């Protein structure tokens, strides 16, 4: 009996999550109501409130789930050298491609900027920590450099998503890696 309830609970949360993501593709979270989410999910409001306090709570739970999933996914890989950092970046981009609709919605201009910051923290933890550990850059400056590189990479990924993800994750990872390591000199040769 409890297995049936667990499946029903998972289904309800999935439908509510998918409904919110669909609504967020058209408008910001501030314009989304619980009533709209419930109508789209075909679930009554009391059921919604059994799981979430409001639309912001639902969004936070979705973001928490993605960040936790990203951490678990990237923890499966251990890369310590520069060429291995490229593979880590590729794994991160592959993850984003696998969850295209979710990232497309949560990283768009209507999305919550805190999610982008949280993605940047994950990227920093997995991609930049190894690069910075092997560099000779002053610790104070390394924070600025990593922020510059990661924010540029996130915006490059947002651009890639908005243009339909035509390049492979490997190609995007190589671009990020080249821009990060060689900057504008990449364009000159």
Short mmCIF file of C-alpha atoms in Angstrom, two decimals:
data_model
loop_
_atom_site.label_atom_id
_atom_site.label_comp_id
_atom_site.label_asym_id
_atom_site.label_seq_id
_atom_site.Cartn_x
_atom_site.Cartn_y
_atom_site.Cartn_z
CA UNK A 1 0.00 0.00 0.00
CA UNK A 2 2.76 2.47 0.88
CA UNK A 3 4.49 1.72 -2.46
CA UNK A 4 1.32 2.84 -4.24
CA UNK A 5 1.27 6.06 -2.17
CA UNK A 6 4.94 6.68 -2.93
CA UNK A 7 4.30 6.31 -6.66
CA UNK A 8 1.30 8.62 -6.43
CA UNK A 9 3.35 11.18 -4.48
CA UNK A 10 6.17 11.00 -7.05
CA UNK A 11 3.68 11.34 -9.89
CA UNK A 12 2.00 14.35 -8.27
CA UNK A 13 5.31 16.10 -7.70
CA UNK A 14 6.46 15.32 -11.25
CA UNK A 15 3.26 16.73 -12.77
CA UNK A 16 3.45 19.85 -10.63
CA UNK A 17 7.12 20.33 -11.49
CA UNK A 18 6.48 19.88 -15.21
CA UNK A 19 3.53 22.27 -15.07
CA UNK A 20 5.58 24.98 -13.38
CA UNK A 21 8.42 24.57 -15.89
CA UNK A 22 5.92 24.88 -18.75
CA UNK A 23 4.49 28.06 -17.25
CA UNK A 24 7.96 29.50 -16.62
CA UNK A 25 8.80 29.12 -20.28
CA UNK A 26 6.24 31.88 -20.96
CA UNK A 27 6.42 34.12 -17.91
CA UNK A 28 8.41 34.86 -14.77
CA UNK A 29 7.73 33.13 -11.46
CA UNK A 30 6.23 36.36 -10.09
CA UNK A 31 3.42 36.06 -12.66
CA UNK A 32 2.71 32.36 -12.02
CA UNK A 33 -0.05 31.41 -9.61
CA UNK A 34 -0.71 28.19 -7.72
CA UNK A 35 -4.12 28.10 -9.39
CA UNK A 36 -2.49 28.06 -12.85
CA UNK A 37 -0.07 25.31 -11.84
CA UNK A 38 -2.91 23.19 -10.47
CA UNK A 39 -5.11 23.72 -13.53
CA UNK A 40 -2.31 22.72 -15.88
CA UNK A 41 -1.37 19.72 -13.73
CA UNK A 42 -5.05 18.77 -13.28
CA UNK A 43 -4.50 18.57 -9.53
CA UNK A 44 -6.53 20.31 -6.86
CA UNK A 45 -5.02 23.07 -4.77
CA UNK A 46 -5.22 21.17 -1.49
CA UNK A 47 -3.03 18.47 -3.02
CA UNK A 48 -0.56 21.13 -4.13
CA UNK A 49 -0.41 22.56 -0.60
CA UNK A 50 0.20 19.07 0.79
CA UNK A 51 3.54 19.12 -1.04
CA UNK A 52 4.52 22.80 -1.34
CA UNK A 53 3.77 26.06 0.45
CA UNK A 54 3.59 28.12 -2.77
CA UNK A 55 4.97 28.40 -6.32
CA UNK A 56 8.29 29.73 -4.98
CA UNK A 57 8.69 26.70 -2.73
CA UNK A 58 8.03 24.42 -5.73
CA UNK A 59 10.62 26.30 -7.80
CA UNK A 60 13.18 26.09 -4.99
CA UNK A 61 12.61 22.34 -4.67
CA UNK A 62 13.10 21.93 -8.44
CA UNK A 63 16.33 23.93 -8.29
CA UNK A 64 17.52 21.99 -5.22
CA UNK A 65 16.86 18.71 -7.02
CA UNK A 66 18.83 19.81 -10.10
CA UNK A 67 21.78 21.09 -8.06
CA UNK A 68 21.88 17.87 -6.02
CA UNK A 69 21.64 15.81 -9.21
CA UNK A 70 24.44 17.85 -10.85
CA UNK A 71 26.66 17.34 -7.80
CA UNK A 72 26.04 13.59 -7.84
CA UNK A 73 26.58 13.37 -11.60
CA UNK A 74 29.85 15.29 -11.53
CA UNK A 75 31.09 13.49 -8.41
CA UNK A 76 31.33 10.35 -10.51
CA UNK A 77 34.29 11.90 -12.33
CA UNK A 78 37.70 12.78 -10.98
CA UNK A 79 39.75 15.03 -13.22
CA UNK A 80 42.86 16.78 -12.02
CA UNK A 81 44.86 17.86 -15.07
CA UNK A 82 44.10 20.50 -17.71
CA UNK A 83 43.00 17.99 -20.36
CA UNK A 84 40.90 16.28 -17.72
CA UNK A 85 39.32 19.66 -16.85
CA UNK A 86 38.13 19.72 -20.46
CA UNK A 87 36.44 16.36 -19.91
CA UNK A 88 34.82 17.66 -16.71
CA UNK A 89 33.49 20.68 -18.61
CA UNK A 90 32.20 18.35 -21.31
CA UNK A 91 30.40 16.23 -18.68
CA UNK A 92 28.79 19.37 -17.27
CA UNK A 93 27.63 20.48 -20.74
CA UNK A 94 26.34 16.95 -21.48
CA UNK A 95 24.33 17.08 -18.26
CA UNK A 96 22.84 20.42 -19.29
CA UNK A 97 21.96 19.04 -22.73
CA UNK A 98 20.28 15.99 -21.17
CA UNK A 99 18.13 18.36 -19.08
CA UNK A 100 17.63 20.85 -21.93
CA UNK A 101 14.08 22.01 -21.16
CA UNK A 102 14.82 22.45 -17.47
CA UNK A 103 17.97 24.53 -18.06
CA UNK A 104 16.45 26.41 -20.99
CA UNK A 105 13.63 27.51 -18.71
CA UNK A 106 15.53 28.12 -15.49
CA UNK A 107 18.44 29.98 -17.12
CA UNK A 108 16.33 32.23 -19.35
CA UNK A 109 15.71 35.91 -18.64
CA UNK A 110 12.46 35.06 -16.84
CA UNK A 111 14.25 32.61 -14.57
CA UNK A 112 15.47 33.14 -11.04
CA UNK A 113 19.01 34.55 -10.97
CA UNK A 114 19.77 32.59 -7.79
CA UNK A 115 19.62 29.37 -9.81
CA UNK A 116 22.28 30.69 -12.19
CA UNK A 117 24.46 31.55 -9.21
CA UNK A 118 24.00 28.07 -7.79
CA UNK A 119 24.97 26.50 -11.13
CA UNK A 120 28.04 28.73 -11.13
CA UNK A 121 28.95 27.45 -7.65
CA UNK A 122 28.72 23.84 -8.82
CA UNK A 123 30.81 24.62 -11.90
CA UNK A 124 33.37 26.37 -9.74
CA UNK A 125 33.55 23.46 -7.32
CA UNK A 126 34.08 20.83 -10.00
CA UNK A 127 35.80 22.60 -12.87
CA UNK A 128 37.75 25.51 -11.43
CA UNK A 129 39.07 23.98 -8.23
CA UNK A 130 41.45 21.71 -10.14
CA UNK A 131 42.53 24.44 -12.56
CA UNK A 132 43.21 26.95 -9.79
CA UNK A 133 44.98 24.39 -7.60
CA UNK A 134 47.60 23.82 -10.30
CA UNK A 135 48.08 27.49 -11.28
CA UNK A 136 50.56 29.99 -9.91
CA UNK A 137 47.95 32.74 -9.51
CA UNK A 138 47.67 34.68 -6.26
CA UNK A 139 44.79 33.31 -4.15
CA UNK A 140 43.11 36.73 -4.01
CA UNK A 141 43.16 37.08 -7.80
CA UNK A 142 42.14 33.47 -8.43
CA UNK A 143 38.66 34.23 -7.02
CA UNK A 144 38.18 37.02 -9.54
CA UNK A 145 39.55 34.91 -12.37
CA UNK A 146 37.34 31.94 -11.58
CA UNK A 147 34.26 34.19 -11.36
CA UNK A 148 35.16 35.71 -14.74
CA UNK A 149 35.70 32.32 -16.38
CA UNK A 150 32.65 30.58 -14.90
CA UNK A 151 30.26 33.47 -15.60
CA UNK A 152 31.55 33.64 -19.17
CA UNK A 153 31.09 29.88 -19.53
CA UNK A 154 27.53 30.05 -18.16
CA UNK A 155 26.64 32.84 -20.60
CA UNK A 156 28.24 30.90 -23.47
CA UNK A 157 26.07 27.90 -22.47
CA UNK A 158 22.96 30.11 -22.29
CA UNK A 159 23.74 31.38 -25.80
CA UNK A 160 24.24 27.79 -27.00
CA UNK A 161 20.87 26.77 -25.49
CA UNK A 162 19.08 29.76 -27.05
CA UNK A 163 20.51 28.89 -30.48
CA UNK A 164 19.20 25.35 -30.35
CA UNK A 165 22.27 23.45 -29.13
CA UNK A 166 23.60 22.85 -32.63
CA UNK A 167 27.16 22.20 -31.47
CA UNK A 168 27.96 19.04 -29.51
CA UNK A 169 28.74 19.22 -25.79
CA UNK A 170 32.33 18.37 -26.69
CA UNK A 171 32.57 21.36 -29.07
CA UNK A 172 31.11 23.71 -26.44
CA UNK A 173 33.47 22.34 -23.78
CA UNK A 174 36.41 22.89 -26.13
CA UNK A 175 35.32 26.49 -26.76
CA UNK A 176 35.00 27.15 -23.03
CA UNK A 177 38.36 25.53 -22.41
CA UNK A 178 40.09 27.48 -25.20
CA UNK A 179 38.55 30.81 -24.14
CA UNK A 180 39.42 30.13 -20.49
CA UNK A 181 43.00 29.15 -21.16
CA UNK A 182 43.87 31.40 -24.07
CA UNK A 183 41.36 34.25 -23.96
CA UNK A 184 41.43 36.56 -26.96
CA UNK A 185 44.64 35.01 -28.23
CA UNK A 186 42.44 32.07 -29.29
CA UNK A 187 40.96 34.28 -32.00
CA UNK A 188 44.38 35.29 -33.33
CA UNK A 189 45.81 31.90 -33.99
#
